[in-house]
Tab-separated table of C-alpha atoms and ligand atoms in Angstrom:
chain	number	residue	atom	x	y	z
A	13	MET	CA	0.000	0.000	0.000
A	14	GLU	CA	1.262	3.451	-0.900
A	15	ASN	CA	2.010	5.656	2.118
A	16	ILE	CA	0.422	9.069	2.363
A	17	LEU	CA	2.211	9.951	5.612
A	18	GLU	CA	5.616	8.862	6.898
A	19	VAL	CA	6.827	9.928	10.338
A	20	LYS	CA	10.505	9.131	10.832
A	21	ASP	CA	12.317	9.252	14.170
A	22	LEU	CA	10.258	12.260	15.306
A	23	GLN	CA	11.497	13.908	18.498
A	24	VAL	CA	9.547	16.769	20.076
A	25	SER	CA	10.405	18.523	23.337
A	26	PHE	CA	9.049	21.404	25.393
A	27	GLN	CA	11.353	23.894	27.062
A	28	THR	CA	9.837	24.732	30.449
A	29	PHE	CA	10.882	26.682	33.517
A	30	PHE	CA	12.022	23.430	35.146
A	31	GLY	CA	13.882	22.081	32.120
A	32	GLU	CA	13.241	20.144	28.934
A	33	VAL	CA	10.315	17.720	28.679
A	34	GLU	CA	10.908	15.088	25.992
A	35	ALA	CA	7.288	14.546	24.988
A	36	VAL	CA	7.912	12.498	21.820
A	37	ARG	CA	11.088	10.443	21.748
A	38	GLY	CA	11.945	9.124	18.324
A	39	ILE	CA	8.772	7.654	16.860
A	40	THR	CA	8.469	6.133	13.388
A	41	PHE	CA	5.228	5.078	11.722
A	42	ASN	CA	3.355	5.501	8.477
A	43	VAL	CA	-0.203	5.754	7.198
A	44	GLY	CA	-1.290	4.221	3.903
A	45	ARG	CA	-3.833	5.624	1.478
A	46	LYS	CA	-7.422	4.967	2.648
A	47	GLU	CA	-6.035	3.345	5.784
A	48	THR	CA	-7.161	4.023	9.367
A	49	VAL	CA	-4.330	3.955	11.881
A	50	ALA	CA	-5.199	4.198	15.573
A	51	ILE	CA	-2.691	5.695	18.006
A	52	VAL	CA	-3.488	4.437	21.498
A	53	GLY	CA	-2.029	4.936	24.946
A	54	GLU	CA	-2.680	6.595	28.293
A	55	SER	CA	-3.017	10.360	28.693
A	56	GLY	CA	0.331	12.104	28.389
A	57	CYS	CA	1.956	9.411	26.236
A	58	GLY	CA	2.517	11.788	23.309
A	59	LYS	CA	-0.474	11.021	21.064
A	60	THR	CA	-1.774	14.566	20.779
A	61	VAL	CA	1.724	16.072	20.529
A	62	THR	CA	2.300	13.732	17.572
A	63	ALA	CA	-0.935	14.868	15.906
A	64	ASN	CA	-0.178	18.527	16.515
A	65	SER	CA	3.348	18.024	15.163
A	66	ILE	CA	1.915	16.702	11.900
A	67	MET	CA	-0.423	19.711	11.707
A	68	GLN	CA	2.336	22.003	13.026
A	69	LEU	CA	-0.015	23.443	15.589
A	70	LEU	CA	2.412	23.274	18.504
A	71	PRO	CA	3.282	26.609	20.116
A	72	MET	CA	6.960	27.205	19.300
A	73	PRO	CA	8.425	28.026	21.777
A	74	PRO	CA	8.024	26.321	24.214
A	75	ALA	CA	7.797	23.318	21.844
A	76	PHE	CA	10.643	22.492	19.462
A	77	PHE	CA	11.552	19.691	17.098
A	78	LYS	CA	14.700	17.932	18.232
A	79	GLY	CA	14.912	15.687	15.220
A	80	GLY	CA	13.106	13.565	12.689
A	81	GLU	CA	11.029	14.092	9.591
A	82	ILE	CA	7.347	14.096	8.645
A	83	PHE	CA	6.648	13.349	4.986
A	84	PHE	CA	3.195	13.960	3.547
A	85	ASN	CA	2.839	12.844	-0.069
A	86	GLY	CA	6.649	12.735	-0.166
A	87	GLU	CA	7.105	16.360	1.014
A	88	ASP	CA	8.786	17.136	4.326
A	89	LEU	CA	6.260	19.099	6.400
A	90	LEU	CA	8.913	20.265	8.851
A	91	ASN	CA	10.554	22.312	6.087
A	92	LYS	CA	7.356	24.127	5.146
A	93	THR	CA	6.776	27.771	5.976
A	94	GLU	CA	3.710	28.766	8.008
A	95	ARG	CA	2.092	30.098	4.813
A	96	GLN	CA	2.646	26.748	3.056
A	97	MET	CA	1.271	24.892	6.085
A	98	GLN	CA	-1.850	27.072	6.004
A	99	GLU	CA	-2.455	25.816	2.457
A	100	ILE	CA	-2.125	22.194	3.623
A	101	ARG	CA	-4.129	22.532	6.845
A	102	GLY	CA	-7.824	22.573	6.188
A	103	SER	CA	-7.495	21.309	2.629
A	104	LYS	CA	-5.163	18.287	2.474
A	105	ILE	CA	-4.837	17.448	6.168
A	106	THR	CA	-7.623	18.312	8.579
A	107	MET	CA	-8.275	17.616	12.226
A	108	VAL	CA	-11.317	16.893	14.379
A	109	PHE	CA	-10.755	17.795	18.013
A	110	GLN	CA	-12.197	16.323	21.192
A	111	ASP	CA	-14.114	19.454	22.098
A	112	PRO	CA	-15.706	21.171	19.098
A	113	MET	CA	-16.467	24.302	21.134
A	114	THR	CA	-12.750	25.075	21.321
A	115	SER	CA	-12.298	24.812	17.559
A	116	LEU	CA	-15.549	26.277	16.244
A	117	ASN	CA	-15.738	30.045	16.260
A	118	PRO	CA	-18.598	30.883	18.701
A	119	THR	CA	-19.211	34.265	17.089
A	120	MET	CA	-19.663	33.002	13.538
A	121	LYS	CA	-22.579	31.105	12.014
A	122	ILE	CA	-21.833	27.479	11.155
A	123	GLY	CA	-22.448	28.001	7.442
A	124	ARG	CA	-20.034	30.902	7.246
A	125	GLN	CA	-17.299	28.851	8.950
A	126	ILE	CA	-17.643	26.150	6.294
A	127	VAL	CA	-17.869	28.737	3.504
A	128	GLU	CA	-14.618	30.481	4.574
A	129	GLY	CA	-12.657	27.226	4.145
A	130	LEU	CA	-14.186	26.477	0.753
A	131	VAL	CA	-13.490	29.996	-0.536
A	132	LYS	CA	-9.896	29.917	0.729
A	133	HIS	CA	-8.886	26.382	-0.185
A	134	ARG	CA	-11.139	25.466	-3.104
A	135	GLY	CA	-11.429	28.895	-4.728
A	136	MET	CA	-15.265	28.736	-4.760
A	137	ASP	CA	-17.383	31.879	-4.900
A	138	ARG	CA	-19.537	32.543	-1.825
A	139	GLU	CA	-22.820	31.462	-3.397
A	140	GLU	CA	-21.415	28.142	-4.566
A	141	ALA	CA	-19.673	27.615	-1.190
A	142	GLY	CA	-22.968	28.369	0.615
A	143	LYS	CA	-24.730	25.589	-1.318
A	144	LYS	CA	-21.833	23.243	-0.593
A	145	ALA	CA	-22.060	24.080	3.166
A	146	VAL	CA	-25.716	22.951	3.177
A	147	GLU	CA	-24.693	19.794	1.284
A	148	MET	CA	-21.968	19.065	3.844
A	149	LEU	CA	-24.401	19.409	6.758
A	150	LYS	CA	-26.749	17.048	4.920
A	151	LEU	CA	-23.883	14.593	4.410
A	152	VAL	CA	-23.145	14.452	8.140
A	153	ALA	CA	-26.873	13.986	8.848
A	154	VAL	CA	-27.618	17.335	10.502
A	155	PRO	CA	-31.421	17.723	10.279
A	156	GLN	CA	-32.843	20.790	8.506
A	157	PRO	CA	-29.458	21.825	7.069
A	158	GLU	CA	-30.888	24.871	5.239
A	159	LYS	CA	-31.994	26.308	8.589
A	160	ARG	CA	-29.086	25.052	10.708
A	161	VAL	CA	-26.480	26.557	8.398
A	162	ASN	CA	-27.563	29.974	9.696
A	163	GLN	CA	-27.184	29.109	13.374
A	164	TYR	CA	-24.335	29.628	15.823
A	165	PRO	CA	-22.373	26.769	17.500
A	166	HIS	CA	-24.118	27.298	20.875
A	167	GLU	CA	-27.455	26.438	19.212
A	168	PHE	CA	-26.241	22.874	18.525
A	169	SER	CA	-26.063	19.907	20.928
A	170	GLY	CA	-22.679	18.261	21.656
A	171	GLY	CA	-23.265	15.458	19.122
A	172	MET	CA	-24.479	17.885	16.448
A	173	ARG	CA	-21.459	20.162	17.027
A	174	GLN	CA	-19.178	17.173	16.517
A	175	ARG	CA	-20.984	16.441	13.230
A	176	VAL	CA	-20.451	20.076	12.227
A	177	MET	CA	-16.736	19.714	13.057
A	178	ILE	CA	-16.580	16.677	10.788
A	179	ALA	CA	-18.417	18.569	8.037
A	180	LEU	CA	-15.899	21.395	8.410
A	181	ALA	CA	-12.991	18.954	8.351
A	182	ILE	CA	-14.081	17.079	5.234
A	183	ALA	CA	-15.574	19.981	3.263
A	184	CYS	CA	-12.404	20.374	1.175
A	185	ASN	CA	-11.985	16.605	0.563
A	186	PRO	CA	-8.820	16.155	2.667
A	187	GLN	CA	-6.470	13.276	1.974
A	188	LEU	CA	-5.777	12.778	5.681
A	189	LEU	CA	-8.144	13.318	8.613
A	190	ILE	CA	-6.678	13.362	12.120
A	191	ALA	CA	-9.379	12.634	14.681
A	192	ASP	CA	-8.140	13.355	18.217
A	193	GLU	CA	-10.485	11.672	20.697
A	194	PRO	CA	-13.407	12.653	18.431
A	195	THR	CA	-16.137	11.095	20.549
A	196	THR	CA	-14.812	11.209	24.133
A	197	ALA	CA	-17.223	13.917	25.262
A	198	LEU	CA	-20.277	12.206	23.753
A	199	ASP	CA	-22.667	9.593	25.062
A	200	VAL	CA	-22.376	6.076	23.613
A	201	THR	CA	-25.312	6.311	21.202
A	202	VAL	CA	-24.061	9.540	19.635
A	203	GLN	CA	-20.516	8.120	19.727
A	204	ALA	CA	-21.629	5.122	17.649
A	205	GLN	CA	-23.403	7.413	15.162
A	206	ILE	CA	-20.340	9.648	14.735
A	207	LEU	CA	-17.986	6.684	14.241
A	208	GLU	CA	-20.358	5.093	11.750
A	209	LEU	CA	-20.502	8.402	9.925
A	210	MET	CA	-16.701	8.682	9.795
A	211	LYS	CA	-16.432	5.158	8.364
A	212	LYS	CA	-19.049	5.918	5.723
A	213	LEU	CA	-17.380	9.180	4.738
A	214	GLN	CA	-13.992	7.485	4.522
A	215	GLU	CA	-15.432	4.992	2.036
A	216	GLN	CA	-17.118	7.758	0.036
A	217	LEU	CA	-14.166	10.174	-0.022
A	218	GLY	CA	-11.262	7.686	0.069
A	219	MET	CA	-9.335	9.528	2.777
A	220	SER	CA	-6.855	8.170	5.325
A	221	ILE	CA	-7.570	8.566	9.038
A	222	ILE	CA	-5.350	8.820	12.098
A	223	LEU	CA	-7.554	8.024	15.053
A	224	ILE	CA	-6.206	9.104	18.416
A	225	THR	CA	-7.957	7.484	21.322
A	226	HIS	CA	-7.608	5.615	24.585
A	227	ASP	CA	-10.818	3.692	23.886
A	228	LEU	CA	-9.845	0.230	22.631
A	229	GLY	CA	-13.456	-0.584	21.711
A	230	ILE	CA	-13.357	2.197	19.112
A	231	VAL	CA	-9.964	0.989	17.890
A	232	ALA	CA	-11.270	-2.561	17.333
A	233	ASP	CA	-14.222	-1.209	15.413
A	234	MET	CA	-12.562	1.451	13.295
A	235	SER	CA	-8.879	0.856	12.619
A	236	ASP	CA	-6.834	-1.224	10.197
A	237	ARG	CA	-3.620	-0.835	12.171
A	238	VAL	CA	-2.671	0.125	15.718
A	239	VAL	CA	0.296	2.081	17.093
A	240	VAL	CA	0.725	1.717	20.879
A	241	MET	CA	2.489	4.690	22.493
A	242	TYR	CA	3.900	5.028	25.974
A	243	ALA	CA	6.092	7.737	27.509
A	244	GLY	CA	6.699	9.387	24.141
A	245	GLN	CA	7.732	6.194	22.362
A	246	ILE	CA	6.110	3.487	20.270
A	247	LEU	CA	6.132	0.121	22.018
A	248	GLU	CA	4.133	-2.000	19.595
A	249	THR	CA	2.565	-1.719	16.154
A	250	GLY	CA	0.531	-4.207	14.181
A	251	LEU	CA	-2.652	-4.932	12.296
A	252	THR	CA	-5.649	-4.470	14.566
A	253	GLN	CA	-6.369	-8.210	14.669
A	254	GLU	CA	-2.706	-8.935	15.554
A	255	ILE	CA	-2.742	-6.469	18.444
A	256	PHE	CA	-6.038	-7.761	19.836
A	257	ALA	CA	-5.474	-11.488	19.224
A	258	SER	CA	-1.780	-11.757	20.117
A	259	PRO	CA	-0.389	-8.665	21.855
A	260	ARG	CA	3.342	-9.040	22.504
A	261	HIS	CA	4.305	-6.093	24.676
A	262	PRO	CA	3.452	-6.244	28.411
A	263	TYR	CA	2.017	-2.719	28.222
A	264	THR	CA	-0.329	-3.638	25.358
A	265	LYS	CA	-1.418	-6.744	27.277
A	266	LYS	CA	-2.211	-4.638	30.338
A	267	LEU	CA	-4.060	-2.047	28.253
A	268	LEU	CA	-6.225	-4.815	26.787
A	269	ALA	CA	-6.767	-6.338	30.228
A	270	SER	CA	-8.124	-3.012	31.467
A	271	VAL	CA	-11.023	-3.059	28.978
A	272	PRO	CA	-14.253	-3.953	30.889
A	273	ARG	CA	-15.724	-7.313	29.804
A	274	LEU	CA	-19.413	-7.948	29.220
A	275	ASN	CA	-19.304	-11.126	31.332
A	276	MET	CA	-17.746	-9.457	34.408
A	277	ASN	CA	-19.338	-10.061	37.795
A	278	ARG	CA	-21.021	-6.992	39.213
A	279	ASP	CA	-18.672	-6.880	42.201
A	280	GLU	CA	-15.534	-7.660	40.189
A	281	PRO	CA	-13.180	-4.654	40.316
A	282	LEU	CA	-12.052	-3.113	37.032
A	283	TYR	CA	-8.417	-3.835	36.238
A	284	SER	CA	-6.073	-0.867	36.139
A	285	ILE	CA	-2.341	-0.692	35.517
A	286	ASP	CA	-0.453	-0.014	38.741
A	287	GLY	CA	1.884	2.966	38.916
A	288	THR	CA	2.257	6.015	36.732
A	289	PRO	CA	4.185	6.766	33.531
A	290	PRO	CA	7.757	8.050	33.973
A	291	ASP	CA	8.585	11.711	34.370
A	292	LEU	CA	9.705	12.938	30.964
A	293	TYR	CA	11.793	15.710	32.538
A	294	ILE	CA	14.199	12.870	33.280
A	295	PRO	CA	13.405	10.245	30.637
A	296	PRO	CA	14.367	6.689	31.562
A	297	LYS	CA	17.574	5.262	30.091
A	298	GLY	CA	16.077	1.874	29.411
A	299	CYS	CA	12.501	0.713	28.891
A	300	GLY	CA	9.999	3.401	29.944
A	301	PHE	CA	7.603	0.765	31.252
A	302	TYR	CA	10.183	-0.730	33.662
A	303	ASP	CA	8.639	0.626	36.898
A	304	ARG	CA	5.189	-0.804	36.081
A	305	CYS	CA	6.160	-4.033	34.354
A	306	THR	CA	5.646	-7.283	36.234
A	307	GLU	CA	8.099	-9.082	33.920
A	308	ALA	CA	10.939	-6.569	34.134
A	309	MET	CA	14.535	-7.802	34.108
A	310	LYS	CA	17.741	-6.092	35.123
A	311	ILE	CA	18.690	-5.154	31.574
A	312	CYS	CA	15.348	-3.370	31.025
A	313	ARG	CA	16.293	-0.507	33.336
A	314	GLU	CA	19.618	0.231	31.656
A	315	HIS	CA	19.081	-0.488	27.975
A	316	MET	CA	16.248	0.307	25.601
A	317	PRO	CA	15.200	-2.843	23.714
A	318	ARG	CA	15.190	-2.800	19.921
A	319	PHE	CA	12.155	-3.379	17.714
A	320	ASP	CA	11.580	-7.021	16.776
A	321	ALA	CA	9.315	-8.309	14.017
A	322	HIS	CA	6.693	-10.955	14.798
A	323	SER	CA	5.268	-10.765	11.264
A	324	HIS	CA	5.765	-8.348	8.362
A	325	SER	CA	3.240	-6.013	10.011
A	326	HIS	CA	3.595	-6.763	13.744
A	327	HIS	CA	6.527	-5.315	15.738
A	328	SER	CA	7.216	-4.779	19.408
A	329	CYS	CA	10.005	-3.380	21.482
A	330	CYS	CA	10.639	-5.485	24.619
A	331	TRP	CA	13.545	-7.471	26.052
A	332	LEU	CA	11.191	-10.456	26.424
A	333	ASN	CA	11.548	-10.939	22.652
A	334	HIS	CA	15.233	-11.744	23.158
A	335	PRO	CA	15.947	-15.501	23.004
A	336	MET	CA	17.898	-15.323	26.289
A	337	ALA	CA	14.941	-13.766	28.117
A	338	GLN	CA	13.485	-17.273	28.559
A	339	ARG	CA	16.274	-17.996	31.027
A	340	VAL	CA	15.476	-15.030	33.208
A	341	ASN	CA	12.773	-15.565	35.771
A	342	SER	CA	13.379	-12.943	38.396
A	343	ALA	CA	13.381	-9.156	38.445
A	344	ASP	CA	17.066	-9.071	39.299
A	345	GLY	CA	17.805	-10.856	36.002
A	346	SER	CA	20.635	-12.766	37.630
A	347	GLU	CA	20.362	-15.805	35.391
A	348	GLY	CA	20.613	-14.165	32.031
A	349	LEU	CA	19.813	-10.731	30.598
B	10	LIG	FE1	8.910	-5.129	30.761
B	10	LIG	FE2	11.489	-5.231	30.207
B	10	LIG	FE3	9.735	-5.590	28.279
B	10	LIG	FE4	10.071	-3.189	29.356
B	10	LIG	S1	11.586	-4.344	28.171
B	10	LIG	S2	8.153	-4.146	28.923
B	10	LIG	S3	10.451	-3.700	31.482
B	10	LIG	S4	10.067	-6.896	30.060
C-alpha cells in the first residue's frame, strides 16, 4: 500500500521553567492511502503532541523539534513555511478535536465557517460555497441543514457540534483526517453514530484517518492498524487483529486487560495498571515501562530494547523478545539478561 504519511524518528520537546520535557522520543510510523491507523495509549503518552506536530499546531516556543522528519505525499512538512502549512491545513490534512467548542468560532454562524474554508482552499465563490455548506451538513446527517447553516455553535447539541466539526474537516476533501479523541465527550449512542458516519465518509471520499484514542473498543471497530504509544515512544505496532489477538508487549497486554468485559461479575473490580508513567523531565535510560512491568529484568532498566518483528506487520520493542529472556525468571535478572 502506498504511504500518504511517513513519520521518521520524530522527536519533540518542550522547554519549560524546570527544564526540557521530551514529549515524543523518536517515533516512526506511516499511514497508507485509505487506511485508518489508531494511536493508542494513556493520557500524556505523546499522542496529541504527535498529531499537533503533523499539523504544526504546537506553540513554538516552548515546543521544538529535536529531530526527525514528517513526509506527507513525499514532502517534508517540517521544512514548510507557516504560509505553506496554512495551504495544507484545512485542505489536504484536517483535524477533528475532542471538544468542538474550542475549535468552532462561537461568534460566527456554522455556514459561514464552512464557507470560509471552501473559498480559501477550493477557490469557490460565496454562493457556490454556501450551497456546498448545506450539502456538507446534509452529508453528516444534521437535520434541517438549510436552517441550521444559519445558526451559531451554541445552538447545537454536543453530538451535532461534533458532526459540524466533521463537516468542516471534510468539506475540502482532505487526503488525511486526524481525529483526536473525536467522541470522548459524547454519550455512547451519539458516539456510535459519529464513528459510523466517519467510516461511511472514509469509504465515500477515500481519505486516510489517524484516530487518536484511549478507547480500545473504538480501535477494534474502526482501525486497520494500531500504534501503541507510551512515555513518548512506540512500544508495539501491528494490524488491529494482531494487536487484539496476540499482543506481545506487556504494556499492550495490560491495556487490553483493562477493557471492561461484558461477562464481568457486578462486584468484580475493574483492572487498572499499577503505577504512573515516567517523568519525561528525566526520561528513563532503558525501557519506559520498567517501573510498572511485572516481567521486568535487570537489563530493562539500563538499555532500551530494539524493535523485533513478529510478522511483516507486527513489531514490538521489549527485552522479552530476546531468546535469552526465557532464562530469566526474576526481576534481578541474575540468570541471564
Ligand atoms: Fe517489561 Fe522489560 Fe519488556 Fe520493558 S523491556 S516491557 S520492562 S520486560
